[in-house]
Amino acid sequence: MDKNITVMVVEDILSARETVLNLLRALGFTHFLEAENGEEALGKIKEGVPGLIISDWNMPKMNGLNLLRAVRSRPETPYIPFIFLTSKSEVEDVALASDGGASAYLVKPVTIKALSEALNTVFDGGFEQDFELLKIEIQNLCAAKEQAKALDLLRRFELLYPSQMQRIRLAHVRVMMEFSDFPKAEEMLCEILAANPLFARGWETMAKIQCWQGKPDQALAAVDKAVSISPNNTEYYILRGSINLHREDLHAARNSFMTALNIDRKNDQIKQDIWNAYVDLDMVDEVQRDFGSYIFSSLTCDTLNNMAVAYRRKGELARAIEIYRAALSKEPDNPKILFNAAVAYVNRKQYGKAKSLLAHALGNDPDFEKAKALLKQISAHEHKHDEAEKSGDET
């Protein structure tokens, strides 16, 4: 264990933060960063990446769980060891920490013995960094259709880290799912869940397997297990809502989505996920009715674009154009949205507006071939129309 690393301690209560720092000093650490909440911690991480983060759970502005998720989602920080400190010890908090990728979990008041054991576990062989690098390699192999090599790599990795068997085997299951080998994936996942029935992420994966096999009732039962284990995980409520949309139980779907929103009202990604769950099933009217007033203003341009495309395909061009305008008010130079809006105007035979949008798109992306082709088609149509009018005048 390298004790020259910088340790970031994130805790809103000064006395509690000092206690952790003193324990770390007693264990031989000398370089520290301090933050009072997750928001401040992220700001400091941008200036310099620490070698370890120890964070409280409940804090103002941004709690520890959202900090963990932000750290794990950043390309420069996905494998930083992350230890949670909390006064809680409920099963759902442990499950949430595990789901988010926490390296260890300590219940306050922390003792030097407990902290030392957690540090030894976290830095034992550098698993987190190795696992993140392995997952990148697995993704590359899957993209190259090398299933056998990917599975063999995971088997060898498990021999190196037998204590992490559960997480490695879940990665194994996901490779099988990538190649649509759902029966074998389900068989292995059943073995994992038999060994650990409280593995919430495993139940979530089981729900997805059942969905893809066209078994929505079994999928719902599996995601309900995940929710019962980790009732504060918004991802599980979104998945449950999506499953209920497939089951055409719109009332149950809306309830699940509302629960996710109520758990974390400031999380815009939840709003995107809910909206896309409806739009993917061409249920644009339903999502407008159920959630338009709650989340429309928070939608990203990509989400608005997908929604407008759905309306355009349904032939509701006026509504599609209205949503394209909303998207362009956020990103006025987005070539993809400019092009799609132009297509809608072409369908309405409003060629002048379409040409203006295409010119704008090509001004931002001169190599946009589809925009060039559509502009050429419009010009050809207009030329043909002009020739027809001239021919009519002569006769």
XYZ file of C-alpha atoms in Angstrom:
395
model
C 0.000 0.000 0.000
C 1.426 3.358 -1.095
C 0.985 5.782 1.807
C 2.300 8.700 -0.234
C -0.967 8.932 -2.189
C -3.325 11.871 -1.674
C -6.436 10.901 0.286
C -9.582 12.991 -0.162
C -11.880 13.058 2.876
C -15.412 14.302 2.142
C -17.476 15.025 5.259
C -19.718 17.978 6.091
C -19.136 17.805 9.868
C -15.702 19.228 10.713
C -15.153 17.142 13.856
C -15.990 13.912 12.007
C -13.678 14.881 9.157
C -10.843 15.591 11.604
C -11.367 12.197 13.239
C -10.871 10.404 9.906
C -7.828 12.528 9.072
C -6.238 11.752 12.445
C -6.808 8.019 11.929
C -5.195 8.224 8.503
C -2.236 10.119 9.954
C -1.854 7.408 12.592
C -1.739 4.844 9.772
C 1.064 6.744 8.041
C -0.739 8.857 5.410
C 0.432 12.462 5.042
C -1.186 13.997 1.924
C -4.840 15.049 2.114
C -7.612 16.939 0.369
C -10.744 17.971 2.256
C -14.266 18.761 1.086
C -17.562 19.463 2.853
C -19.804 17.863 0.214
C -19.774 16.012 -3.094
C -20.032 19.168 -5.178
C -16.905 20.667 -3.603
C -15.121 17.320 -3.906
C -15.782 17.118 -7.660
C -14.397 20.602 -8.112
C -11.174 19.630 -6.363
C -10.913 16.344 -8.288
C -10.834 18.363 -11.522
C -7.716 20.125 -10.207
C -5.950 16.935 -9.142
C -7.052 13.303 -8.970
C -6.614 11.748 -5.500
C -5.461 8.178 -4.934
C -8.323 7.402 -2.538
C -11.667 8.957 -1.609
C -13.289 8.491 1.781
C -16.749 10.033 1.827
C -19.688 10.477 4.157
C -23.083 9.326 2.898
C -25.459 12.162 3.871
C -24.225 15.646 2.934
C -25.816 18.835 1.574
C -25.685 19.866 -2.108
C -24.415 16.470 -3.309
C -24.509 13.317 -1.201
C -21.886 10.595 -1.150
C -23.783 8.247 -3.433
C -24.092 10.856 -6.193
C -20.420 11.699 -5.744
C -19.546 8.017 -6.187
C -21.636 7.806 -9.356
C -20.018 10.950 -10.743
C -16.530 9.635 -9.996
C -17.266 6.261 -11.593
C -18.696 7.922 -14.720
C -15.679 10.146 -15.425
C -13.126 8.667 -17.864
C -10.194 9.901 -15.770
C -11.463 8.606 -12.399
C -13.447 5.338 -12.819
C -11.128 3.184 -10.715
C -10.296 5.509 -7.795
C -10.793 3.494 -4.588
C -13.873 4.831 -2.797
C -14.758 4.093 0.833
C -18.121 5.084 2.310
C -18.546 6.353 5.868
C -22.032 6.438 7.330
C -23.900 6.199 10.577
C -26.393 3.892 8.882
C -26.073 0.147 8.568
C -29.270 -0.815 6.761
C -29.086 -3.443 4.047
C -30.378 -1.048 1.381
C -27.481 1.366 1.937
C -24.925 -1.425 1.619
C -26.662 -2.537 -1.582
C -26.675 0.995 -3.005
C -22.973 1.412 -2.234
C -22.189 -1.921 -3.871
C -24.319 -1.137 -6.924
C -22.568 2.196 -7.352
C -19.125 0.605 -7.300
C -17.979 1.404 -3.769
C -14.720 -0.287 -2.791
C -15.592 -0.599 0.902
C -18.165 0.516 3.465
C -17.556 1.594 7.064
C -20.132 2.370 9.750
C -19.388 5.273 12.110
C -17.817 5.631 14.605
C -14.830 4.364 12.651
C -12.020 2.631 14.514
C -8.411 2.513 13.387
C -8.682 -1.282 13.103
C -11.749 -1.120 10.836
C -10.184 1.583 8.672
C -6.922 -0.352 8.378
C -8.778 -3.513 7.324
C -10.784 -1.566 4.748
C -7.625 -0.023 3.298
C -5.932 -3.425 3.068
C -8.956 -4.780 1.209
C -9.145 -1.811 -1.150
C -5.479 -1.854 -2.098
C -5.139 -5.634 -2.274
C -3.763 -6.179 -5.778
C -5.348 -3.094 -7.329
C -8.529 -4.910 -8.338
C -10.621 -1.854 -9.229
C -8.153 -0.457 -11.749
C -7.469 -3.901 -13.228
C -11.203 -4.584 -13.497
C -11.876 -1.305 -15.297
C -9.079 -2.024 -17.780
C -10.393 -5.555 -18.228
C -13.897 -4.276 -19.008
C -12.483 -2.069 -21.778
C -10.719 -5.088 -23.265
C -13.900 -7.155 -22.979
C -15.855 -4.438 -24.815
C -13.292 -4.476 -27.615
C -13.470 -8.263 -27.910
C -17.264 -8.186 -27.978
C -17.209 -5.537 -30.688
C -14.895 -7.831 -32.683
C -17.316 -10.756 -32.127
C -14.657 -12.629 -30.109
C -16.970 -14.159 -27.497
C -14.735 -17.125 -26.655
C -11.717 -14.891 -26.051
C -13.753 -12.537 -23.863
C -15.077 -15.370 -21.694
C -11.626 -16.954 -21.400
C -10.160 -13.620 -20.296
C -12.791 -13.350 -17.558
C -12.126 -16.907 -16.370
C -8.409 -16.185 -16.038
C -9.115 -12.897 -14.272
C -11.295 -14.717 -11.736
C -8.335 -16.938 -10.845
C -6.361 -13.809 -9.973
C -9.149 -12.323 -7.818
C -11.226 -15.169 -6.348
C -12.636 -12.866 -3.658
C -14.312 -10.804 -6.419
C -15.933 -13.821 -8.076
C -19.468 -12.374 -7.909
C -18.652 -9.210 -9.855
C -16.470 -11.025 -12.379
C -19.126 -13.654 -13.056
C -21.733 -10.953 -13.552
C -19.440 -9.534 -16.244
C -19.342 -13.073 -17.667
C -23.149 -13.092 -17.786
C -23.203 -9.759 -19.593
C -20.881 -11.072 -22.298
C -23.296 -13.951 -22.892
C -26.150 -11.451 -23.083
C -24.186 -9.401 -25.616
C -24.193 -12.455 -27.886
C -27.873 -13.246 -27.147
C -26.948 -16.456 -25.321
C -29.738 -15.876 -22.816
C -30.274 -19.473 -21.583
C -26.621 -19.856 -20.531
C -26.578 -16.339 -19.094
C -29.673 -17.115 -17.046
C -28.187 -20.417 -15.832
C -24.996 -18.754 -14.580
C -26.927 -15.874 -13.030
C -29.152 -18.328 -11.146
C -25.990 -19.837 -9.628
C -24.751 -16.375 -8.597
C -28.090 -15.475 -6.996
C -28.342 -18.827 -5.238
C -24.996 -18.037 -3.571
C -26.027 -14.459 -2.767
C -29.796 -13.787 -2.867
C -29.169 -10.158 -1.782
C -27.183 -9.295 -4.914
C -29.447 -6.517 -6.206
C -27.476 -5.910 -9.403
C -27.827 -9.594 -10.178
C -31.628 -9.404 -9.915
C -31.621 -6.324 -12.144
C -29.635 -8.267 -14.757
C -32.041 -11.193 -14.442
C -34.931 -8.819 -15.160
C -33.205 -7.681 -18.358
C -32.610 -11.269 -19.459
C -36.284 -12.083 -18.952
C -37.293 -8.953 -20.874
C -35.159 -9.866 -23.849
C -36.608 -13.363 -23.787
C -40.125 -11.925 -23.961
C -41.071 -12.839 -20.393
C -42.320 -9.561 -18.872
C -43.986 -11.140 -15.825
C -40.784 -12.963 -14.829
C -38.844 -9.763 -15.523
C -41.145 -7.828 -13.201
C -40.694 -10.411 -10.426
C -36.899 -10.138 -10.761
C -36.772 -6.343 -10.685
C -39.129 -6.359 -7.684
C -36.470 -8.411 -5.866
C -33.841 -5.788 -6.724
C -36.123 -3.016 -5.448
C -36.809 -4.881 -2.195
C -33.047 -5.198 -1.567
C -32.119 -1.660 -2.642
C -35.270 0.482 -2.372
C -33.464 3.780 -2.985
C -31.883 2.837 -6.304
C -33.582 4.881 -9.009
C -32.275 2.631 -11.815
C -34.423 -0.243 -10.568
C -37.600 1.853 -10.532
C -36.899 3.041 -14.070
C -36.390 -0.555 -15.193
C -39.597 -1.587 -13.441
C -41.441 1.266 -15.142
C -40.074 0.213 -18.541
C -41.160 -3.385 -17.976
C -44.646 -2.208 -17.067
C -44.788 -0.169 -20.277
C -44.084 -3.388 -22.181
C -46.848 -5.051 -20.178
C -49.120 -2.115 -21.130
C -49.740 -1.359 -17.465
C -49.402 2.411 -17.816
C -50.599 3.172 -14.292
C -47.951 0.942 -12.685
C -45.309 2.338 -15.041
C -46.125 5.905 -14.093
C -45.987 5.050 -10.372
C -42.525 3.508 -10.745
C -41.211 6.467 -12.711
C -42.667 8.945 -10.201
C -40.939 7.052 -7.372
C -37.605 7.418 -9.178
C -38.216 11.152 -9.609
C -39.154 11.581 -5.954
C -35.999 9.803 -4.780
C -33.698 12.139 -6.711
C -35.560 15.172 -8.081
C -32.430 17.010 -9.217
C -31.079 14.193 -11.365
C -31.757 15.141 -14.994
C -30.540 11.752 -16.249
C -33.541 10.113 -14.574
C -35.800 12.427 -16.546
C -34.067 11.520 -19.806
C -34.353 7.803 -19.049
C -38.056 8.040 -18.265
C -38.782 10.011 -21.408
C -36.784 7.622 -23.600
C -38.538 4.586 -22.105
C -41.810 5.888 -23.567
C -40.372 7.211 -26.823
C -38.622 3.897 -27.575
C -42.098 2.331 -27.654
C -43.534 5.212 -29.747
C -45.618 6.284 -26.720
C -44.963 9.975 -27.245
C -48.512 11.089 -26.464
C -48.509 9.111 -23.227
C -45.243 10.580 -21.969
C -46.396 14.097 -22.850
C -49.580 13.501 -20.886
C -47.961 11.871 -17.832
C -44.675 13.753 -17.536
C -44.643 16.727 -19.881
C -45.152 19.283 -17.121
C -42.544 17.620 -14.898
C -39.577 17.094 -17.135
C -39.931 18.498 -20.669
C -37.757 21.542 -19.943
C -34.953 19.293 -18.634
C -34.695 17.104 -21.720
C -31.467 17.060 -23.699
C -31.353 17.797 -27.405
C -30.824 14.114 -28.186
C -33.955 13.156 -26.249
C -35.991 15.913 -27.916
C -34.666 14.811 -31.297
C -35.730 11.203 -30.669
C -39.169 12.375 -29.643
C -39.561 14.571 -32.724
C -38.478 11.675 -34.963
C -41.188 9.532 -33.366
C -43.833 12.181 -34.108
C -42.513 12.610 -37.651
C -42.814 8.880 -38.308
C -46.381 8.989 -37.054
C -47.107 11.711 -39.581
C -47.671 14.385 -36.897
C -45.362 16.863 -38.576
C -46.558 20.009 -36.804
C -45.772 18.506 -33.399
C -42.445 17.173 -34.654
C -41.432 20.627 -35.895
C -42.473 22.200 -32.595
C -40.153 19.833 -30.728
C -37.309 20.345 -33.207
C -37.620 24.064 -32.499
C -37.318 23.366 -28.765
C -34.197 21.290 -29.412
C -32.671 23.975 -31.638
C -33.315 26.609 -28.980
C -30.869 24.615 -26.830
C -28.356 23.750 -29.582
C -28.988 25.997 -32.613
C -25.955 24.680 -34.530
C -26.570 20.928 -34.072
C -26.296 19.473 -37.633
C -28.269 16.313 -36.853
C -31.254 18.209 -35.482
C -31.104 20.788 -38.269
C -31.182 17.952 -40.813
C -34.073 16.114 -39.144
C -36.070 19.328 -38.891
C -35.409 19.922 -42.597
C -36.794 16.459 -43.384
C -39.994 17.348 -41.517
C -40.334 20.567 -43.531
C -39.755 18.667 -46.782
C -42.559 16.300 -45.798
C -44.765 19.375 -45.409
C -43.526 20.687 -48.786
C -42.043 23.761 -47.101
C -38.875 23.639 -49.175
C -37.642 27.129 -48.413
C -37.424 26.459 -44.681
C -35.871 23.057 -45.332
C -33.147 24.597 -47.533
C -32.369 27.206 -44.880
C -31.927 24.532 -42.216
C -29.780 22.362 -44.491
C -27.558 25.316 -45.362
C -27.122 25.975 -41.660
C -26.275 22.312 -41.037
C -23.684 22.288 -43.837
C -22.222 25.517 -42.537
C -21.397 23.669 -39.313
C -20.538 20.334 -40.933
C -19.490 20.728 -44.615
C -19.016 16.952 -44.951
C -22.584 16.076 -43.901
C -23.418 13.864 -46.905
C -27.088 13.294 -46.084
C -27.666 17.039 -45.877
C -25.928 17.534 -49.240
C -28.063 14.800 -50.821
C -31.329 16.211 -49.467
C -30.436 19.733 -50.598
C -29.686 18.363 -54.059
C -33.051 16.562 -54.127
C -34.893 19.748 -53.168
C -33.073 21.721 -55.871
C -33.924 19.055 -58.461
C -37.572 19.087 -57.379
C -37.749 22.873 -57.578
C -36.092 22.860 -61.015
C -38.565 20.261 -62.258
C -41.438 22.295 -60.847
C -40.159 25.460 -62.566
C -39.831 23.617 -65.876
C -43.374 22.330 -65.538
C -44.646 25.851 -64.919
C -42.769 27.175 -67.964
C -44.185 24.376 -70.073
C -47.663 25.273 -68.896
C -47.123 28.926 -69.836
C -46.053 28.011 -73.356
C -49.121 25.899 -73.970
